[in-house]
Structures are given as C-alpha cells and as structure tokens.
mmCIF file of C-alpha atoms in Angstrom:
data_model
loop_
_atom_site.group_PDB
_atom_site.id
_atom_site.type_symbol
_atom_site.label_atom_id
_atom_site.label_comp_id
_atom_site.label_asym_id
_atom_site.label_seq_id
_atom_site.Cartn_x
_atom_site.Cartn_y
_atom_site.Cartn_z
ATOM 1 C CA UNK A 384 -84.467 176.637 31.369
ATOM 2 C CA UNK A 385 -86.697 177.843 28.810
ATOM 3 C CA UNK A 386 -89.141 180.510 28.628
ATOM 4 C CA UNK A 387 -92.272 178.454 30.300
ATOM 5 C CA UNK A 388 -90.290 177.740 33.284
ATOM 6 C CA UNK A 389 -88.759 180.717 33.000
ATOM 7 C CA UNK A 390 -92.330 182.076 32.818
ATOM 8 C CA UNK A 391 -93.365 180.061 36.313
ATOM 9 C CA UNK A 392 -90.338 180.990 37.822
ATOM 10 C CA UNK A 393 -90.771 184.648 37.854
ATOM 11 C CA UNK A 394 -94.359 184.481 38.366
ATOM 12 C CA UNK A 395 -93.867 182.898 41.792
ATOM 13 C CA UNK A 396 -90.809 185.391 42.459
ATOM 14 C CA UNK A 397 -93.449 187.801 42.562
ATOM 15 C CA UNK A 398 -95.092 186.703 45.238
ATOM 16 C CA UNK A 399 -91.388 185.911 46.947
ATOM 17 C CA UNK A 400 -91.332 181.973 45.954
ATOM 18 C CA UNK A 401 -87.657 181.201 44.507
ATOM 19 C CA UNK A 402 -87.526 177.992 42.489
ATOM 20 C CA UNK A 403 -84.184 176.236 42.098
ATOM 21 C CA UNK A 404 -82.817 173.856 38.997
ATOM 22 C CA UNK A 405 -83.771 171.250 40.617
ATOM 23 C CA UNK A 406 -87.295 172.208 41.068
ATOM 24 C CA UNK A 407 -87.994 173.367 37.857
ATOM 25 C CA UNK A 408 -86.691 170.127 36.738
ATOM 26 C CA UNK A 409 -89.530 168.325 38.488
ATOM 27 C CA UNK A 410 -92.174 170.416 37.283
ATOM 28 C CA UNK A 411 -90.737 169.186 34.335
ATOM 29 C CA UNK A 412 -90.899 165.631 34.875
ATOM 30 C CA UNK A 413 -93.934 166.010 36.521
ATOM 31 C CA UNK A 414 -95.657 167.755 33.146
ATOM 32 C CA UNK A 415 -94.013 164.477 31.180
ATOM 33 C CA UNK A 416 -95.563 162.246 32.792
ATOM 34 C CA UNK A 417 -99.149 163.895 33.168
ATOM 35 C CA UNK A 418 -99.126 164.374 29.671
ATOM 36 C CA UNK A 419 -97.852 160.651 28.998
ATOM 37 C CA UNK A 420 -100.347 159.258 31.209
ATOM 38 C CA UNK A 421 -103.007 160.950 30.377
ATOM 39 C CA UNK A 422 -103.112 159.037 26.846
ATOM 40 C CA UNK A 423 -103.927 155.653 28.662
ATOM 41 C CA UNK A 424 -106.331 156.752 31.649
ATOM 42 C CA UNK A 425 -108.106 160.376 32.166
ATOM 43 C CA UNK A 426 -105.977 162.582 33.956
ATOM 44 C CA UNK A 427 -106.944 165.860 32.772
ATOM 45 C CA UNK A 428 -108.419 168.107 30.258
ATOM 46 C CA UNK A 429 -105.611 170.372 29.926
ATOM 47 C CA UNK A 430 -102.201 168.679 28.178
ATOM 48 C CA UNK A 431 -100.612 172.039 26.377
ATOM 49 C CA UNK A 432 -97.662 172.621 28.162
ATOM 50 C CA UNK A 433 -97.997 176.624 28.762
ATOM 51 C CA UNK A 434 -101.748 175.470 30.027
ATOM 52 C CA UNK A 435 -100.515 173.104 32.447
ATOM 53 C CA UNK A 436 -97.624 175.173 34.026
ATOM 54 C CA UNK A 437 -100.286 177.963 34.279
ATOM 55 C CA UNK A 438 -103.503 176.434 34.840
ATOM 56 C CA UNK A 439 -102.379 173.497 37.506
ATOM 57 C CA UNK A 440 -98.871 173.841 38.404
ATOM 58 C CA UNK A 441 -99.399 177.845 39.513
ATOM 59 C CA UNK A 442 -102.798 177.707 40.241
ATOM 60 C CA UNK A 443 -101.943 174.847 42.770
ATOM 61 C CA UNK A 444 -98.988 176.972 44.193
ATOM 62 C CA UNK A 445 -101.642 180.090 44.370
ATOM 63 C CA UNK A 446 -102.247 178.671 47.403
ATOM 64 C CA UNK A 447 -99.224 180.014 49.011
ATOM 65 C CA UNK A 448 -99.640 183.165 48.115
ATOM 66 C CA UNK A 449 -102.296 183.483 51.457
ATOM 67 C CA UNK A 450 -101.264 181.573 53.685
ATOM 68 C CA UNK A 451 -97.499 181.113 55.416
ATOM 69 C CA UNK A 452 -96.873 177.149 54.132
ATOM 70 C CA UNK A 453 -93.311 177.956 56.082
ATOM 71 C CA UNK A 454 -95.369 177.535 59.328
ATOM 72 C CA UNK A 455 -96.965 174.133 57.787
ATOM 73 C CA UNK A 456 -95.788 170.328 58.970
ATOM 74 C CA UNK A 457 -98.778 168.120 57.912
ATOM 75 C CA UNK A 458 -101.052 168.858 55.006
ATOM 76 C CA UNK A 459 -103.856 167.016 53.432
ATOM 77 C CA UNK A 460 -105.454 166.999 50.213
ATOM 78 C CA UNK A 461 -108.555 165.486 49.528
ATOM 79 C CA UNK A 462 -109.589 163.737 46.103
ATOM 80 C CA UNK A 463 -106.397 165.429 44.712
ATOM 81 C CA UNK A 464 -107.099 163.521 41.296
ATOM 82 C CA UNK A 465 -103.544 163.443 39.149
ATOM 83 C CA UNK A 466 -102.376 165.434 42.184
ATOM 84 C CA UNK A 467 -103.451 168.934 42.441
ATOM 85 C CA UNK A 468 -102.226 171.009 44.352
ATOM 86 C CA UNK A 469 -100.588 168.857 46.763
ATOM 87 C CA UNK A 470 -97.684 167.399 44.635
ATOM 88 C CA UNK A 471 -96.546 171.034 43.355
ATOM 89 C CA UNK A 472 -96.850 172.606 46.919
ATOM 90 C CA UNK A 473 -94.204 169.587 47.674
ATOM 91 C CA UNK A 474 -91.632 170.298 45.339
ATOM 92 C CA UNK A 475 -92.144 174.105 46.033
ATOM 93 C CA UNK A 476 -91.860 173.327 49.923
ATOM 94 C CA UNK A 477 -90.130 170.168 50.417
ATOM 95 C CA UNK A 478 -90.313 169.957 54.007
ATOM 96 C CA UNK A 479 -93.966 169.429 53.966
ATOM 97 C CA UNK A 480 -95.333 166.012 55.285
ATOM 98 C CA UNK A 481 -98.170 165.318 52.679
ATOM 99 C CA UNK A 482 -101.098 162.972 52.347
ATOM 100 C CA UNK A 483 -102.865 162.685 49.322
ATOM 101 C CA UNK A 484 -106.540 161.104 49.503
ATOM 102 C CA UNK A 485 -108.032 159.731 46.126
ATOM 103 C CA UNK A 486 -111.190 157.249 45.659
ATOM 104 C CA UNK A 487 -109.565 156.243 42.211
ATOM 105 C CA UNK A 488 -106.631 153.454 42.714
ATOM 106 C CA UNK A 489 -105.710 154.134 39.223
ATOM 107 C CA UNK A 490 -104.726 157.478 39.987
ATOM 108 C CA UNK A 491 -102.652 156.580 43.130
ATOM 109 C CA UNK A 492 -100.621 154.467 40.997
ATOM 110 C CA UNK A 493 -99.946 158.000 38.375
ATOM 111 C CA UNK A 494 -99.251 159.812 41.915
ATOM 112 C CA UNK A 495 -97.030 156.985 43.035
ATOM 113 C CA UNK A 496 -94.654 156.866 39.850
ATOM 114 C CA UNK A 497 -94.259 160.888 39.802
ATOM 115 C CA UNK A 498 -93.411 160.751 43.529
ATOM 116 C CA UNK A 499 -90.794 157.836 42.734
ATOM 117 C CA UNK A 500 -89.548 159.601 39.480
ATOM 118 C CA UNK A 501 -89.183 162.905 41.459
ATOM 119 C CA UNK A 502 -87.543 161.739 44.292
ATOM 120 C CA UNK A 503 -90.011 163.183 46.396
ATOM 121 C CA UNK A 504 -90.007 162.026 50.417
ATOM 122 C CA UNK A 505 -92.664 162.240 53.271
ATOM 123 C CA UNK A 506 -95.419 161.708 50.912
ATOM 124 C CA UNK A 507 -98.573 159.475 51.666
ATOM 125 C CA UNK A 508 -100.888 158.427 49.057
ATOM 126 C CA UNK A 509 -104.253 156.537 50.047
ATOM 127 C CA UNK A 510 -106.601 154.839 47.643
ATOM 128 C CA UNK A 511 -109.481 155.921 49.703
ATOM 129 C CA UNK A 512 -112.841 157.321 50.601
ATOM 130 C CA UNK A 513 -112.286 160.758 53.055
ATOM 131 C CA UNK A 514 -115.327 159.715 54.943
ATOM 132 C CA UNK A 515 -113.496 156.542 55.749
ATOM 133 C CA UNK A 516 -110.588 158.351 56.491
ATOM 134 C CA UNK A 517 -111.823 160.909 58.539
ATOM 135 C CA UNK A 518 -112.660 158.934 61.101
ATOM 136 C CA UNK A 519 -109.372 157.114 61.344
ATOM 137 C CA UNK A 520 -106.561 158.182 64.629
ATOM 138 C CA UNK A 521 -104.086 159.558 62.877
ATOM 139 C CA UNK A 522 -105.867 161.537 60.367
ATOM 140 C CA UNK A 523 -108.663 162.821 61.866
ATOM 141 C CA UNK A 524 -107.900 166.287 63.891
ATOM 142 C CA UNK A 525 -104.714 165.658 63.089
ATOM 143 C CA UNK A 526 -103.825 168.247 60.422
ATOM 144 C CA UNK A 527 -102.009 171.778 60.016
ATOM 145 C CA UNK A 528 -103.574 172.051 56.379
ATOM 146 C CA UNK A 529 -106.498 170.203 54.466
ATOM 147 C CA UNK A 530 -107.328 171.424 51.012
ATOM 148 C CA UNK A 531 -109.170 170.615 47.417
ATOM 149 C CA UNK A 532 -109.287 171.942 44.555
ATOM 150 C CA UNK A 533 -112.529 171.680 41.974
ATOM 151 C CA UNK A 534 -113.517 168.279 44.274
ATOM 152 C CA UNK A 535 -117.387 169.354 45.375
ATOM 153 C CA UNK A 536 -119.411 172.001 46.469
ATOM 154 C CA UNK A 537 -118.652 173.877 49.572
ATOM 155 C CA UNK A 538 -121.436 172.048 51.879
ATOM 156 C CA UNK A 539 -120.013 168.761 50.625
ATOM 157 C CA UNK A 540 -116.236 169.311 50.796
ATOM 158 C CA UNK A 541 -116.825 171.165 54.598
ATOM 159 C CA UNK A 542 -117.573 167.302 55.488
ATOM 160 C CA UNK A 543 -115.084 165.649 53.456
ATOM 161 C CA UNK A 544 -112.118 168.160 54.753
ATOM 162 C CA UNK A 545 -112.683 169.530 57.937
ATOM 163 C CA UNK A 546 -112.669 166.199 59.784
ATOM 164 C CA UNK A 547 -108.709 165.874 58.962
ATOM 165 C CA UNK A 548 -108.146 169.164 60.189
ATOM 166 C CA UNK A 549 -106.326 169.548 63.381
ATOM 167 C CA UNK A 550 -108.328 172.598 65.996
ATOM 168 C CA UNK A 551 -106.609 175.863 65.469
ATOM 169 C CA UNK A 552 -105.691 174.850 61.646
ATOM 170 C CA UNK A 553 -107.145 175.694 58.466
ATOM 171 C CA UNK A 554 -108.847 174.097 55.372
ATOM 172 C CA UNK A 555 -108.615 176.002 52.264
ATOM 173 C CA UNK A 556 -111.019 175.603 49.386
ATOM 174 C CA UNK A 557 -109.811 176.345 46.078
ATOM 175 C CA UNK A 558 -113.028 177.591 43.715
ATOM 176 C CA UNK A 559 -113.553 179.114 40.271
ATOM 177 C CA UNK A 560 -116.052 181.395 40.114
ATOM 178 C CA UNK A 561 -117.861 183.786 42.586
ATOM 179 C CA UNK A 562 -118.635 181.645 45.849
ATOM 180 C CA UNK A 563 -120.982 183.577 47.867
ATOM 181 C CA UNK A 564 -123.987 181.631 47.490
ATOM 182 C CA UNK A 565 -122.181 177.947 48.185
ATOM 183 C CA UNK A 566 -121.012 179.696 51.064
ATOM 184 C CA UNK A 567 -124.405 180.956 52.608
ATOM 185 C CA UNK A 568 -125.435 177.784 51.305
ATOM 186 C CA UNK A 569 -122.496 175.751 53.652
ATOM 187 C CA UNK A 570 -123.102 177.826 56.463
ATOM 188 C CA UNK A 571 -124.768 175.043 58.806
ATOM 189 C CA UNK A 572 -121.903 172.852 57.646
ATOM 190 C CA UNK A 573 -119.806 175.342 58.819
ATOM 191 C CA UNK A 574 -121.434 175.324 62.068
ATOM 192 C CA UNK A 575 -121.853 171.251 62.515
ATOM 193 C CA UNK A 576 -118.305 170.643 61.480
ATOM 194 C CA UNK A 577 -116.514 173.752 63.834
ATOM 195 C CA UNK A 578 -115.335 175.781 60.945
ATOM 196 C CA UNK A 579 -115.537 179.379 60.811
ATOM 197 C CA UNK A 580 -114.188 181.217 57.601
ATOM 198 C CA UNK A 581 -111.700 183.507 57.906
ATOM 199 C CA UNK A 582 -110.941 184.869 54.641
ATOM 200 C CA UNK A 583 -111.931 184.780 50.909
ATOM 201 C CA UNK A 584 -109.012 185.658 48.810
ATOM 202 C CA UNK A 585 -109.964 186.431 44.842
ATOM 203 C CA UNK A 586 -107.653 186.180 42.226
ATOM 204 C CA UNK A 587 -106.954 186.102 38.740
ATOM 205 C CA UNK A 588 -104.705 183.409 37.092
ATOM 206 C CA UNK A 589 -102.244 185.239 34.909
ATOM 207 C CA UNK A 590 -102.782 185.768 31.259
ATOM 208 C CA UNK A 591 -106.108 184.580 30.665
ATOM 209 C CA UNK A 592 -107.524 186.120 34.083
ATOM 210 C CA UNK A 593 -109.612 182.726 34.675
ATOM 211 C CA UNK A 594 -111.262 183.698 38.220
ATOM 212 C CA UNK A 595 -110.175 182.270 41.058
ATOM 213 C CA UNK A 596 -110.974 182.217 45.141
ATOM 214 C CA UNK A 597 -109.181 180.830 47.897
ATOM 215 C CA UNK A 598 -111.815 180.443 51.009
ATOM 216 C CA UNK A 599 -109.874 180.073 54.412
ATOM 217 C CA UNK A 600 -111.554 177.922 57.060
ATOM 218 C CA UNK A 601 -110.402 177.796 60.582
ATOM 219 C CA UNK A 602 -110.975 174.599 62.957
ATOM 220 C CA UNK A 603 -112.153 176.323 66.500
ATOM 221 C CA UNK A 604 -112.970 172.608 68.108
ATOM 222 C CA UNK A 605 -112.657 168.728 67.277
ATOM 223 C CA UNK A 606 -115.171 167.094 64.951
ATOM 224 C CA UNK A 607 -117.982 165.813 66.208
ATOM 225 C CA UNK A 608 -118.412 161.794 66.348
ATOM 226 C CA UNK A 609 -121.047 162.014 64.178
ATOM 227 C CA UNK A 610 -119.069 163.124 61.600
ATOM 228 C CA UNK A 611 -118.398 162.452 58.494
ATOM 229 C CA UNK A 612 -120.779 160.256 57.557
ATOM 230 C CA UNK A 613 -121.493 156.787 55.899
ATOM 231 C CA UNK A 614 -119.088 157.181 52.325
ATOM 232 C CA UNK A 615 -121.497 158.500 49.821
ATOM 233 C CA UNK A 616 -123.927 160.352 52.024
ATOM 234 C CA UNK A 617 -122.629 163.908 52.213
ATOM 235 C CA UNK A 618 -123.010 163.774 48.254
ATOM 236 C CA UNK A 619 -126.503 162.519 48.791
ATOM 237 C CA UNK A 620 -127.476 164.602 51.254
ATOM 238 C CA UNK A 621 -125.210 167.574 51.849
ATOM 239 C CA UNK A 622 -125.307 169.831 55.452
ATOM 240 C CA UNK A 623 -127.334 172.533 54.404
#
C-alpha cells in the first residue's frame, strides 16, 4: 500500500468505511485502466492519480457518508459515464446488486472490462436511454437507490431517476456547487414525479475543498404512466 491508498483508506475510516487489500487493490486496477483507456476514447478529464482517488473514487463513495448503503439491495445509476459512483460504491459494498445505465455503448464496453478485471458480481450494465428504461418491469419502481453524478440539471435528472426508484426509496443527486435555485427550479418535477426532498447534505472534498452537495429525494408513490417521456424530451423540455 502506498501513501494514496493509504491516503483513501483513512479518509473513509473517518467516516467508519474499512477498506481491505483486496479492495484497495481494485481501486487500483480500476485507476489502471481509466487512465489506459482514457488515451483511446474520452473517459475523463482528470488522469493524475492523487486526482482520481480524490476527485472520483472518494467523491463517489461520499455518498455513503449520508445515507446507510448497509440497508441497500438494488441500486441504480443513471448515465454513470466511465462509472461514477456506482462501480466504487461496489467494491466498497460488495453485496450491492447494481445497474449501471449509459447512452454511450463505448463506455459499457470500459465498464464491462473493469467489472471482468475486478472480479466484480451482481453488476448490470445497459447501453441505454433511462427514458427507455424507465418504463421497463423490472426497473421501473423497482429500486432501493437511484443516483447521478454531474449527469443534468435537477428538473432533468428528477425525470431520468425517479422513475427507477422503488416508493419509500431514495434518489440522491450528487452536485457541485450551491443548488438552491435548480431546486426551486425542479420543484414541479418534484411534484409530477412523487419526490419530496429530504435532505441536502454539503460538503467539501478533502484537500482542495471543491464544493460538494448530496440532495436526498424520497419516492412517496409510483410514477405516473406518463412518465418519463419520449428519449430526448426531458432535455428539450424539462418539468419546470
């Protein structure tokens, strides 16, 4: 172990997450092949290894640090891209049942090697559309979890997410900056879709102190038929 894992390691302890060998090692592996990847299709921005560890793999795990993932079978996340936060939520809780939604069938391939390479089990990936999806037994209400990080505004994602969320659970939006106003602004989404937020949890990642929020919707009822709509529309014309 050396002092970037070491690094991730006892930032997680913190907030009571123990990693093991074995899970360090596939952060690891994971990092490899982002970086190695990322040379022959667009993964992300962010390839220095101290940045990545920081900026995706803890900022993805963040998201444990406000709500109990112990108490969570079946989670969803929605245009994940090269597979944030879903993938490190699964090595840090590998008893999760995952799907992982993504329009790009590029990046489903990426997803597919690193779950392969990793040994990970009871993941799904989906080259798909979540509008498609959404309306699909199986997936639709169906959910403990649903989250994205950095996908779309709030008004957008409410109708890209909330569908796959089962009544009773939660969707969590991961945001930068300050989101009061995309939150006034989602508020009839919130309404259409039967979400009701619950918390806002703000945050600073460490080091830099980049700005962070975790918004907590909860599911009181089933989604109507109506939604979501045709693919392409709620980017169109968002619920506000």
């Amino acid at each position: 172990m050396d002092a970037i894992q070491q690094q991730l390691q006892l930032r997680l302890k913190e907030h009571g997450l123990e990693l093991n060998e074995l899970q360090l090692e596939q952060f690891e592996l994971y990092f490899q092949d982002l970086v190695a990847w990322n040379e022959k299709m667009n993964l992300t921005g962010i390839t220095e290894r101290e940045q990545v560890y920081t900026k995706h793999f803890y900022d993805s795990v963040s998201l444990a640090f406000y709500t109990d993932i112990s108490k969570v079978q079946k989670l969803a996340d929605i245009g994940s891209g090269a597979g944030f936060p879903g993938l490190p939520l699964k090595i840090c809780f590998p008893h999760l049942k995952i799907t992982i939604v993504d329009s790009l069938n590029k990046r489903i391939g990426f997803l597919q090697h690193v779950v392969d390479r990793l040994g990970l089990t009871d993941v799904e990936l989906i080259h798909g559309r979540a509008e498609e999806l959404g309306r699909k037994e199986g997936y639709r209400d169906s959910y403990d979890l649903v989250t994205a990080r950095a996908v779309a505004k709030l008004a957008v994602l409410n109708e890209f997410c909330l569908p796959f969320v089962r009544k009773g659970g939660f969707f969590a939006a991961m945001k930068g900056g300050d989101p009061r106003e995309e939150m006034k602004e989602a508020e009839f989404s919130f309404n259409q879709l039967k979400g009701r937020v619950k918390a806002v949890h703000p945050f600073q990642l460490p080091v830099e102190e980049s700005e962070r929020h975790i918004i907590l919707v909860q599911k009181f009822d089933k989604t109507p038929y109506k939604y979501p709509r045709k693919p392409g529309t709620p980017m169109k014309t968002p619920l506000v």
